[in-house]
Coordinates of C-alpha atoms and ligand atoms in Angstrom, one line a residue:
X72 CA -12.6 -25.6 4.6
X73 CA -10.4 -22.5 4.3
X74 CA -9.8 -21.4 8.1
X75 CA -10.5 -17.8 8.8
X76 CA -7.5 -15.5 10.2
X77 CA -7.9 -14.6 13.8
X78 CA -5.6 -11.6 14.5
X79 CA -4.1 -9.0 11.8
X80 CA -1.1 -7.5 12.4
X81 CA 0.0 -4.9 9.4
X82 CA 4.1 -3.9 9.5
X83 CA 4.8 -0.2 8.5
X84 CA 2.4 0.7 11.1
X85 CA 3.4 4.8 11.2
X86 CA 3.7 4.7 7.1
X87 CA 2.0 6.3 4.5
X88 CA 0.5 3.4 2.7
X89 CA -1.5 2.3 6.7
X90 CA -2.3 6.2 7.0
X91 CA -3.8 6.4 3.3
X92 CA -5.3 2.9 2.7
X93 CA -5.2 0.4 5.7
X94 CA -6.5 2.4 8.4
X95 CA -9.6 3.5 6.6
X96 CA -10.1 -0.3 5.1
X97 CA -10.0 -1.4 8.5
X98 CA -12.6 1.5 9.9
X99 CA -15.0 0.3 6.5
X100 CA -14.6 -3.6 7.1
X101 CA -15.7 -3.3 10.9
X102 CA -18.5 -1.0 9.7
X103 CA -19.6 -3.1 7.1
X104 CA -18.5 -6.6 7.7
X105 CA -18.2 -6.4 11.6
X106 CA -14.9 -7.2 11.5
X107 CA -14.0 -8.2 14.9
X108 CA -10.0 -9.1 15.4
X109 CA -7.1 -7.8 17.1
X110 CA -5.1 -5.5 15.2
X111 CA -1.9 -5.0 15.9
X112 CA 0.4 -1.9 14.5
X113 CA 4.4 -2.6 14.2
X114 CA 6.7 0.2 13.8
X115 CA 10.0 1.4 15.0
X116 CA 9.4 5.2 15.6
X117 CA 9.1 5.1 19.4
X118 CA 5.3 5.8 19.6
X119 CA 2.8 4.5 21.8
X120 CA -0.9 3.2 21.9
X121 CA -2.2 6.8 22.3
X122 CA -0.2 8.0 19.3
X123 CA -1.3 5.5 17.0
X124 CA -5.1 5.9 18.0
X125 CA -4.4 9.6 16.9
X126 CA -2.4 8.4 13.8
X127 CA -5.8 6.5 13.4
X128 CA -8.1 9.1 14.0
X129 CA -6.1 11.8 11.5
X130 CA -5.9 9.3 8.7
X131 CA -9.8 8.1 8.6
X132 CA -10.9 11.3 9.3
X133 CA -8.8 12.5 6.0
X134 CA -9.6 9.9 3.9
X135 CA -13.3 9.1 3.8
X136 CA -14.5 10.5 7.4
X137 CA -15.0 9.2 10.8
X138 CA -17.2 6.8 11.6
X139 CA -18.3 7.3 15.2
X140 CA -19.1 3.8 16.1
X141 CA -17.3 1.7 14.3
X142 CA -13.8 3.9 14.7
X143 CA -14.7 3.5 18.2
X144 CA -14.4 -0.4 17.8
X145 CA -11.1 0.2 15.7
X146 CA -9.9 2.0 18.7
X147 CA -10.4 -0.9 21.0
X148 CA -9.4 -3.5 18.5
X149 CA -6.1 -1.5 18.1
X150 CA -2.8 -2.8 19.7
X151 CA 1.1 -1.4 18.8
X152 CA 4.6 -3.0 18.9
X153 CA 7.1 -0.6 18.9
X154 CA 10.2 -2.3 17.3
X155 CA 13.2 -2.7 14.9
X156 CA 12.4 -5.0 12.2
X157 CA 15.9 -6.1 12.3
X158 CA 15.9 -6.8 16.1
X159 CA 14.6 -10.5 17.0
X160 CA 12.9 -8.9 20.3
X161 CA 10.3 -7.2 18.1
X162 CA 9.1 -10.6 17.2
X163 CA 8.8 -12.0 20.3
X164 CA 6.8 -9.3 21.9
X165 CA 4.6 -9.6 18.7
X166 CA 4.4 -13.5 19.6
X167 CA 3.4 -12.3 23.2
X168 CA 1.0 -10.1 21.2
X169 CA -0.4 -13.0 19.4
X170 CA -2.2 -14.5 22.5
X171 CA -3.9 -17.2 21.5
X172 CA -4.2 -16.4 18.0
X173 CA -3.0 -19.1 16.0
X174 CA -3.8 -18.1 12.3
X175 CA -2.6 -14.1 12.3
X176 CA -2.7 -12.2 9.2
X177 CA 0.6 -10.6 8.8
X178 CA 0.8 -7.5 6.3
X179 CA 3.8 -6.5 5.0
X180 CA 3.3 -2.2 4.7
X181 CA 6.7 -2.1 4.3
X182 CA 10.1 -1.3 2.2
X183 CA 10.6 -4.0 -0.5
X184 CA 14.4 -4.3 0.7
X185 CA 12.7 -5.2 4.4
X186 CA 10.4 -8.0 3.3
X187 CA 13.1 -11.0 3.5
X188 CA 14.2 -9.7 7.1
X189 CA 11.0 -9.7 8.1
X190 CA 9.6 -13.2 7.2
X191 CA 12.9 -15.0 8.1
X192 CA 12.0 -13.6 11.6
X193 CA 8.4 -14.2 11.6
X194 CA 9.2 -17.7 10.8
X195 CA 12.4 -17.9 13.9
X196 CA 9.6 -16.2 16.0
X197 CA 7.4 -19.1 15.3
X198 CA 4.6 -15.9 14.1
X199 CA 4.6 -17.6 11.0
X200 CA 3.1 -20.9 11.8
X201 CA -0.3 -21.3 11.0
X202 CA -0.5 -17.7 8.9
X203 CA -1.0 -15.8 6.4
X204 CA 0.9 -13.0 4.7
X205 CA 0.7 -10.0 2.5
X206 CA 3.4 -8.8 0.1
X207 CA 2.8 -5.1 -0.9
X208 CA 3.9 -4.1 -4.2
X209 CA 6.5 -3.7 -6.0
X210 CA 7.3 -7.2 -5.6
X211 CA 10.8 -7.8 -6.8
X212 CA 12.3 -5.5 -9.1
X213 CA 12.7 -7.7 -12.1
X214 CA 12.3 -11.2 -12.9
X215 CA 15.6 -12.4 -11.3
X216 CA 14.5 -10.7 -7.8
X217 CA 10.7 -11.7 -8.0
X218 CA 11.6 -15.2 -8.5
X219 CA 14.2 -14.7 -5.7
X220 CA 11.4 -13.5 -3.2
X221 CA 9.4 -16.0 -4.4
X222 CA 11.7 -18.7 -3.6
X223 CA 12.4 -16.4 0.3
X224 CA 8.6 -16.6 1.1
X225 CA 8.2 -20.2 0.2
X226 CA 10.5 -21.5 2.5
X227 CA 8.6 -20.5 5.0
X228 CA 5.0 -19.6 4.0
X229 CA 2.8 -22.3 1.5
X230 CA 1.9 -20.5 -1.8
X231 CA -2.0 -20.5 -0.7
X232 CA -0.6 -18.8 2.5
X233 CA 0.8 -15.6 0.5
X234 CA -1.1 -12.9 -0.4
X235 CA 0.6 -10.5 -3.4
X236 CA -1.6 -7.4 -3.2
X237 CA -2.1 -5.4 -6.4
X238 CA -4.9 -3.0 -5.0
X239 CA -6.3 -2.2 -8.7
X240 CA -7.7 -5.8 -8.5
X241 CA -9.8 -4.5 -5.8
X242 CA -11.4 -1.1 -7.5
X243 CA -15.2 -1.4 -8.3
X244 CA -14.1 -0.5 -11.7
X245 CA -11.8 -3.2 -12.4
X246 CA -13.7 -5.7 -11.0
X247 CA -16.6 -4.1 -13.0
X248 CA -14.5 -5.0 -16.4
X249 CA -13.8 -8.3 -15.8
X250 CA -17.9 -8.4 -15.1
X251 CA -18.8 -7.0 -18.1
X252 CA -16.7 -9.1 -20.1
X253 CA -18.0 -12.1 -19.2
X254 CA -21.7 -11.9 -18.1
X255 CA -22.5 -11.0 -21.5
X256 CA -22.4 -13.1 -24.7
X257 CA -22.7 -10.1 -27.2
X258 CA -18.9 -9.7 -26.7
X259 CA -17.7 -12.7 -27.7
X260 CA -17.7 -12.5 -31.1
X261 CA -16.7 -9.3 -31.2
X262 CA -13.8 -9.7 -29.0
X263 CA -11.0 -10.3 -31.3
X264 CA -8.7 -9.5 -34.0
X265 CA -11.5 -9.7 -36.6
X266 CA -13.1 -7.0 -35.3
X267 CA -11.0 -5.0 -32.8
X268 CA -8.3 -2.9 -34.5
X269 CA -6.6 -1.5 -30.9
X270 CA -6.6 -1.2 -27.5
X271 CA -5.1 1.6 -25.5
X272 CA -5.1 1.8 -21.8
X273 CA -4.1 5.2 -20.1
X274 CA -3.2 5.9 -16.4
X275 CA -2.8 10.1 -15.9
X276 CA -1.9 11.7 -12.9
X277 CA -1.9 14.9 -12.7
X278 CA 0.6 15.2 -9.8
X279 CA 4.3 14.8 -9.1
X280 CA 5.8 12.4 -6.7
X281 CA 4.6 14.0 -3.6
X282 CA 7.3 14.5 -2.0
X283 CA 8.4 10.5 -2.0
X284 CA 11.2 11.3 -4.6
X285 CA 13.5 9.0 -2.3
X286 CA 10.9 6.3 -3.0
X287 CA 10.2 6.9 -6.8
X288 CA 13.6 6.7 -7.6
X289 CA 13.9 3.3 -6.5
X290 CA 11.5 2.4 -9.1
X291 CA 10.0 4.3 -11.4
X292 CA 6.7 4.2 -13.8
X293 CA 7.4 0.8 -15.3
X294 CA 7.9 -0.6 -12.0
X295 CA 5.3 1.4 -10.0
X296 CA 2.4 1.0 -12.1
X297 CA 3.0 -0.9 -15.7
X298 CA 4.4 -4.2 -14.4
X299 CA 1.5 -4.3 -12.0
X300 CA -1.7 -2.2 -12.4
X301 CA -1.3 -1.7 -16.3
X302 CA -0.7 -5.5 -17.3
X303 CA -3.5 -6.9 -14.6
X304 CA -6.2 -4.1 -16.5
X305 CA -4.8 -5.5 -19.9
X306 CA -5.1 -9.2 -19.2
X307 CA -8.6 -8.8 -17.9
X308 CA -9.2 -7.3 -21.5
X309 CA -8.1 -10.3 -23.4
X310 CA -8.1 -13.2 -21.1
X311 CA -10.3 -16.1 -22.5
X312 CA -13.4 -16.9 -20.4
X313 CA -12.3 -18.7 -17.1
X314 CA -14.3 -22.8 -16.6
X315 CA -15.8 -21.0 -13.0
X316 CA -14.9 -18.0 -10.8
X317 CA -13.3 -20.2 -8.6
X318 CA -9.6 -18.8 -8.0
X319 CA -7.4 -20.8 -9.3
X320 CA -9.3 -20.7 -12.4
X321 CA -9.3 -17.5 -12.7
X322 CA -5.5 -17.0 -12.1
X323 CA -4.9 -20.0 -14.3
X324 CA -6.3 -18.4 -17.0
X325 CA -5.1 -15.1 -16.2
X326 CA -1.7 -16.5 -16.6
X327 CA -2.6 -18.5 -19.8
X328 CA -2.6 -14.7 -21.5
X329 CA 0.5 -13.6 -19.5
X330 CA 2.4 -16.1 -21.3
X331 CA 1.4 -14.9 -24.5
X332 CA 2.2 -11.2 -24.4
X333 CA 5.4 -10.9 -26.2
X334 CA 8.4 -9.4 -23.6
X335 CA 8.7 -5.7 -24.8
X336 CA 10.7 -4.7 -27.4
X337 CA 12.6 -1.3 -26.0
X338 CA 12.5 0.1 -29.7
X339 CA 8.5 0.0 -28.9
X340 CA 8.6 1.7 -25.5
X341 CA 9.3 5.1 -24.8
X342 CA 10.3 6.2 -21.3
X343 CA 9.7 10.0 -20.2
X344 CA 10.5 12.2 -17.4
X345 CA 8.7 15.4 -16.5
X346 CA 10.6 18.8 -16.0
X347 CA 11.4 19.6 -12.2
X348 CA 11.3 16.0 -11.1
X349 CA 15.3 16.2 -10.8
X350 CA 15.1 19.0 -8.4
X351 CA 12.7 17.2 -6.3
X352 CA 13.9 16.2 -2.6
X353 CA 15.5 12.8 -2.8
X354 CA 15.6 12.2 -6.6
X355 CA 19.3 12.6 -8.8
X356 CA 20.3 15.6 -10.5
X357 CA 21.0 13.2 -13.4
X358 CA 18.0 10.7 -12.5
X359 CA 17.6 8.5 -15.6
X360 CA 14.2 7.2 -13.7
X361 CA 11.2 7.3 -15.8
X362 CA 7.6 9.2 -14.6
X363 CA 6.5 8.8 -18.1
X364 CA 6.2 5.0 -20.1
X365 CA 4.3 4.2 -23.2
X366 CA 4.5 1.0 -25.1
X367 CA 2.9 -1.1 -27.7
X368 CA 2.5 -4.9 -27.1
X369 CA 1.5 -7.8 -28.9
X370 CA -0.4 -10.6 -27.9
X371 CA 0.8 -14.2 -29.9
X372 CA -2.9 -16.0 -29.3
X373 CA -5.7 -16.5 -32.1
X374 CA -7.7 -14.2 -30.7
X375 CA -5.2 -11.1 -30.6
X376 CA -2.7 -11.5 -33.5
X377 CA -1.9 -8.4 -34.9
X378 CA -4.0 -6.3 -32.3
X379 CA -1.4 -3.6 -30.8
X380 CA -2.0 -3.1 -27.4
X381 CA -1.1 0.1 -26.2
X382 CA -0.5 1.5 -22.2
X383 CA 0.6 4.9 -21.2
X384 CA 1.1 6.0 -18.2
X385 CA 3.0 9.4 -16.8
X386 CA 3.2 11.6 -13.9
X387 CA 2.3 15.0 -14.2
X388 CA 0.1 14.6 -16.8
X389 CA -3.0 16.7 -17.7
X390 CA -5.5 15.1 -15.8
X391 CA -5.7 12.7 -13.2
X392 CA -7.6 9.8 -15.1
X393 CA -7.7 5.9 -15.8
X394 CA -9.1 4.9 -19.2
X395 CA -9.4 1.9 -21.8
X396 CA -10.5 2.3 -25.4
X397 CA -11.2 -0.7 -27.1
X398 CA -11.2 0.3 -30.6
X399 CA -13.6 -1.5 -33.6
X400 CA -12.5 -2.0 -37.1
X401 CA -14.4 0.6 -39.1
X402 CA -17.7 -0.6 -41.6
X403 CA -15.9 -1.6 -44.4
X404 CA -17.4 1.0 -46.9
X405 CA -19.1 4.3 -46.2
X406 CA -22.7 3.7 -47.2
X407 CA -23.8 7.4 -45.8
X408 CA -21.5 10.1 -44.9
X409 CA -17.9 9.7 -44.0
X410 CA -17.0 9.8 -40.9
X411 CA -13.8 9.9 -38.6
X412 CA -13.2 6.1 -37.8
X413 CA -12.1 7.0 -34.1
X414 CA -15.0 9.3 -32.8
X415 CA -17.3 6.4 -32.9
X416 CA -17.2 1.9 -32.6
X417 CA -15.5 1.5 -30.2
X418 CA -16.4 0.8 -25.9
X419 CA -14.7 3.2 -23.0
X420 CA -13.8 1.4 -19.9
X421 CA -13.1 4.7 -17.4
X422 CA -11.5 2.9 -14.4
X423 CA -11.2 6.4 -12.2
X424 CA -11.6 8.9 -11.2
X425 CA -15.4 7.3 -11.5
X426 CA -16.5 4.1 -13.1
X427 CA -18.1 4.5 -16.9
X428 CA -19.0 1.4 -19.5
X429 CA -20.3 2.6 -22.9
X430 CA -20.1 2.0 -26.1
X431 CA -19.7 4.7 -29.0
X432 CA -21.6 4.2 -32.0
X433 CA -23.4 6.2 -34.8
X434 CA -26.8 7.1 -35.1
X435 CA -28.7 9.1 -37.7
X436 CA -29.6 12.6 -36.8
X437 CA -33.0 13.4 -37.0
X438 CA -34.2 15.0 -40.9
X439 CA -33.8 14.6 -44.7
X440 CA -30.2 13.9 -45.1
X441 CA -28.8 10.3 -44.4
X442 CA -26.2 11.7 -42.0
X443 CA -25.3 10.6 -38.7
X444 CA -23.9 11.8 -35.3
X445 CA -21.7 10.4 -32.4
X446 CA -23.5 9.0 -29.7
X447 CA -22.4 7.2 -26.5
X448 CA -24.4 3.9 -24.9
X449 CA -23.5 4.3 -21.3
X450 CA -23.6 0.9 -19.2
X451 CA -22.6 1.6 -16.6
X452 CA -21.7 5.4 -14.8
X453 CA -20.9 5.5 -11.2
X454 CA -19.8 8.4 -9.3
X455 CA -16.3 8.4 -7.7
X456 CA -17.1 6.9 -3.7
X457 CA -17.5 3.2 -4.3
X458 CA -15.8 0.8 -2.2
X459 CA -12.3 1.0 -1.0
X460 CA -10.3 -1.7 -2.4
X461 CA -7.9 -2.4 0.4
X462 CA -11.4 -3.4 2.2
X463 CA -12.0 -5.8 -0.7
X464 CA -9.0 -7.2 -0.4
X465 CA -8.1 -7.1 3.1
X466 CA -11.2 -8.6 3.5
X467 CA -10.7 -11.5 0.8
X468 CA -7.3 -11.8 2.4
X469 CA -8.5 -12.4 6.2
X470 CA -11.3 -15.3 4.7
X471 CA -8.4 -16.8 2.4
X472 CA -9.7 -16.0 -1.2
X473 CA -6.8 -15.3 -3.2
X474 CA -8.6 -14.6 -6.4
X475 CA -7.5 -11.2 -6.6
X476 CA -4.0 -11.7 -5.4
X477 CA -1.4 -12.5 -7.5
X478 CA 0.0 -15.8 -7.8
X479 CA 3.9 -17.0 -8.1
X480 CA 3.9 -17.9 -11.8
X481 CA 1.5 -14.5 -12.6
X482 CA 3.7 -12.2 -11.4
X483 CA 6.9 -14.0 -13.0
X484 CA 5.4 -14.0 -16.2
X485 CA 4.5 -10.2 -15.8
X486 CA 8.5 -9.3 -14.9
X487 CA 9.6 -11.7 -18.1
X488 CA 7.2 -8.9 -20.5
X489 CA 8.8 -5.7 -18.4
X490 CA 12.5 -7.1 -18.2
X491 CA 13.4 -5.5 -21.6
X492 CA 12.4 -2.3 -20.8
X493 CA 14.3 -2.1 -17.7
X494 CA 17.3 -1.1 -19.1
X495 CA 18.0 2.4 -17.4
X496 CA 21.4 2.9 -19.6
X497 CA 18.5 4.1 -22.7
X498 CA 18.3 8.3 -22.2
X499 CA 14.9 9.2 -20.9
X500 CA 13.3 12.2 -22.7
X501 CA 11.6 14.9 -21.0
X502 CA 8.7 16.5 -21.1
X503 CA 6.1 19.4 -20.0
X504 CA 4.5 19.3 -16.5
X505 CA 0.9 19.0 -18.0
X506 CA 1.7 17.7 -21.3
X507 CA 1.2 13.8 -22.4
X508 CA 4.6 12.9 -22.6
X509 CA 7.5 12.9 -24.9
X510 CA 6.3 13.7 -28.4
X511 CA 7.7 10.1 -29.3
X512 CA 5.8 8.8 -27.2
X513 CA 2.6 9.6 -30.2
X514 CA 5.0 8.0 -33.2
X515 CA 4.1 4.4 -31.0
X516 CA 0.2 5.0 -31.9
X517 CA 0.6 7.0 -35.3
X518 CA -0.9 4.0 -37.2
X519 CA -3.7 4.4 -35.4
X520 CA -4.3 8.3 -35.6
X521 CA -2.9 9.0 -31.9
X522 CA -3.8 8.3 -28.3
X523 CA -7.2 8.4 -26.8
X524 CA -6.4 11.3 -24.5
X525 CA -9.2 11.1 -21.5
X526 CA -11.0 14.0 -20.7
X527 CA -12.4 14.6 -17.0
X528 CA -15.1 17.4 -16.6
X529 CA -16.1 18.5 -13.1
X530 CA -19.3 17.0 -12.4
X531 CA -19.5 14.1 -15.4
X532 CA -17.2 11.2 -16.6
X533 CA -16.2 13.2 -19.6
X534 CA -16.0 12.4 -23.4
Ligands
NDP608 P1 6.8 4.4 4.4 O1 8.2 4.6 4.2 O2 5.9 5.5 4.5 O3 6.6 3.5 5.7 C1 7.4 2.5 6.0 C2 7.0 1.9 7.4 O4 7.9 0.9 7.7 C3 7.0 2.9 8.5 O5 6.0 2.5 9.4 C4 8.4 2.6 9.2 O6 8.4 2.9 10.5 C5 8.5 1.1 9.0 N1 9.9 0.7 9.0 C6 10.8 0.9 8.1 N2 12.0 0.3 8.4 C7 11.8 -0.2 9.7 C8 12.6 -1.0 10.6 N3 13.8 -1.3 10.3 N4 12.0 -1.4 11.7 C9 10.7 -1.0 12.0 N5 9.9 -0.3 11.2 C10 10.4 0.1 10.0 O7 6.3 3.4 3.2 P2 4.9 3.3 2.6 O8 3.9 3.2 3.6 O9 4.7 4.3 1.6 O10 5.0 1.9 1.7 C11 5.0 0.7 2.3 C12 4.8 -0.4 1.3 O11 3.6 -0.2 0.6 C13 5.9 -0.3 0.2 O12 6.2 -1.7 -0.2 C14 5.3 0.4 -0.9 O13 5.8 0.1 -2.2 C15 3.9 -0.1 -0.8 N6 2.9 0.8 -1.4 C16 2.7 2.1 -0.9 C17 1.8 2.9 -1.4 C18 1.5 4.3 -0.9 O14 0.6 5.0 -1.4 N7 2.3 4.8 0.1 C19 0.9 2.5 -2.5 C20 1.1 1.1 -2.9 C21 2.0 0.4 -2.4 P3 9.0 4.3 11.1 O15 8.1 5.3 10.6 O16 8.9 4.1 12.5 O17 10.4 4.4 10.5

């Protein structure tokens, strides 16, 4: 029986990833899954208890709102270790911390370049023994380094024991896809290269970098979002069926269609950067770091040779929006009246701001004539507050499911595709704040009449 976690203990404490996400995950799972465990904060910036209550207080009361009674368990739950990462006395007052816990959760909220220091003294500390662990993302830079931190954290933690969070595996929306996919046998024989002519999957944000140049730079689009969110959204696209949702299966096979995605060729990616980003704080006046990457991809299976597979994704962007088109092969011939092969046959997976299913197809508009219209079967439409997904996965991660974690040989084989493209030496070309990118960035899609550029309306999910 997988043994449950009995104290959690996040790293990166006074960050901006705990004030955004963990915080408010932790307020949601004692509210809605009575989460009952010491937590204990870790950082080095000199504050107390009472600071990091208010830390607490500010962050859930920003991001969702405050929830009188269970915040007020939060509070008492709510422990802090004030500490250098580097310094082996951190650990030990964390052991002293511990108590009796003997099966601590221990998240890594933390600087990539920090994780290594941090398990090597978990493990000295003896806070490793017995626990579990959760690497944030990005994890590794490339293939070299991710193998490299793979081979750090085994050493001392057992592959079941590590936890590689990818938060879109925990949005409603994604988890809605891979639903969708395979609760219904109407797909299947649709779901292929005899019927599917493309797939495209956008991320747009509409913002900058926020005032984490320092950070961006250090990474960049390909390694902020494609390697990660953008491959894990395609692969629950065109993954074969899993034998169970147990999680191995489900990894196993997810890692069956890894292996076939061909590594990029850089003549089919096109890296942007918007105007202004060099004179943000902490980035280059000659930054070469992307904000902007769109590529085509090719899948070497039965089911998917000769598909192109599209993702886009860019800062600064026209609208803050995450959406999949699945595009059909048109009828054959036109029996009534033409019409343009892209406004209809296809199905729209929006993945945020809110949660949309449908399928377009064509109807015939009421009268005489044999002509149609556009119409859109909606599945599925959800409006934007659904569950957070660092309380899904925290969650999963305290009870041991690693389903929607990624696995040692997953996120290798995800590097091996980006590796290619990571070549910063290749000019990036800029664009327009509120533009889609580099105009080369539409020659990638020109054989199949452009990108699907998502449209967000106030109150609605848009199309
Ligand atoms: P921040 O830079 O905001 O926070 C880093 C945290 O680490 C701070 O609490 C800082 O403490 C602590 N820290 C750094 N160095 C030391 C040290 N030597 N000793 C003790 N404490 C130290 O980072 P983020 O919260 O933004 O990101 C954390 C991780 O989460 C990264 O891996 C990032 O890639 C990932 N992530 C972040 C997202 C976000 O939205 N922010 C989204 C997805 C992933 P102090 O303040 O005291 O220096």
């Amino acid at each position: 029986m997988t043994v449950k976690s009995d104290a959690f203990v996040f790293f990166g404490a006074t960050g901006d990833l705990a004030y955004k996400q963990i915080f408010p995950a932790l307020q949601a799972l004692i509210r809605d899954e009575d989460f009952d465990l010491p937590i204990i904060g870790i950082a080095r910036s000199g504050w107390d208890i009472e600071k990091l209550r208010e830390r607490a207080k500010d962050s859930v009361t920003e991001h969702g709102g405050l929830d009188k009674r269970a915040f007020g368990k939060l509070v008492k739950l709510l422990r802090y270790v004030d500490g250098d990462y580097k310094q082996a006395d951190t650990y030990q007052r964390l052991r002293e911390m511990l108590g009796k816990a003997q099966h601590p959760l221990h998240y890594l909220a933390i600087p990539p370049s920090l994780f290594e220091t941090v398990v090597k003294h978990l493990d000295q500390s003896g806070c490793a023994t017995g626990a579990r662990v959760v690497v944030e993302k990005p994890f590794g830079r490339d293939l070299a380094s991710a193998r490299e931190l793979n081979r750090t954290l085994h050493r001392i933690f057992p592959e079941d024991a590590i936890f590689r969070i990818d938060h879109y595996l925990g949005k409603e929306a994604v988890q809605n896809l891979l639903y969708f996919r395979f609760a219904n046998s109407f797909l299947e024989p649709l779901w292929n290269r005899t019927y599917i002519d493309s797939v495209q999957i956008t991320m747009a944000e509409s913002f900058g970098v926020q005032g984490r140049g320092s950070f961006y730079e250090e990474v960049g689009c390909l390694r902020d979002v494609v390697q990660n969110h953008m491959l894990q959204v395609l692969v629950l696209l065109a993954m074969d069926a899993p034998t169970s949702h147990d999680a191995e299966a489900m990894r196993s096979e997810k890692l069956r269609l890894l292996r076939a995605i061909r590594p990029l060729d850089p003549k089919e990616v096109v890296r942007g950067q918007f105007r202004g980003y060099r004179t943000e704080q902490g980035v280059a006046k000659n930054s070469q770091v992307e904000t902007f990457a769109a590529m085509r991809l090719h899948i070497d299976t039965w089911r998917w040779q000769g598909v192109p597979f599209y993702i886009r994704a860019g800062k600064e962007m026209p609208v803050t929006c995450t959406e999949v088109f699945v595009d059909l092969k048109c009828p054959p011939l036109a029996v009534f009246d033409r019409i343009a092969p892209r406004d209809s046959n296809y199905f729209r997976f929006r993945l945020s701001p809110d949660v949309v299913i449908s399928a377009g197809v064509r109807v015939k508009k009421p009268g005489e004539a044999m002509r149609g219209e556009n119409v859109e079967l909606i599945a599925r439409a959800q409006p934007r507050r659904v569950r957070l997904p660092y309380a899904r996965l925290l969650g999963d991660a305290l009870r041991g499911n690693a389903e929607l974690f990624g696995r040692d040989d997953g996120i290798e084989a995800a590097w091996r595709i980006i590796d290619p493209a990571l070549n910063d030496a290749e000019r990036v070309l800029q664009y327009n704040p509120g533009t889609w990118g580099p105009k080369a960035a539409d020659e990638l899609t020109a054989g199949e009449e452009g990108w699907h550029n998502p449209v967000v309306k106030k109150n609605g999910n848009g199309k």
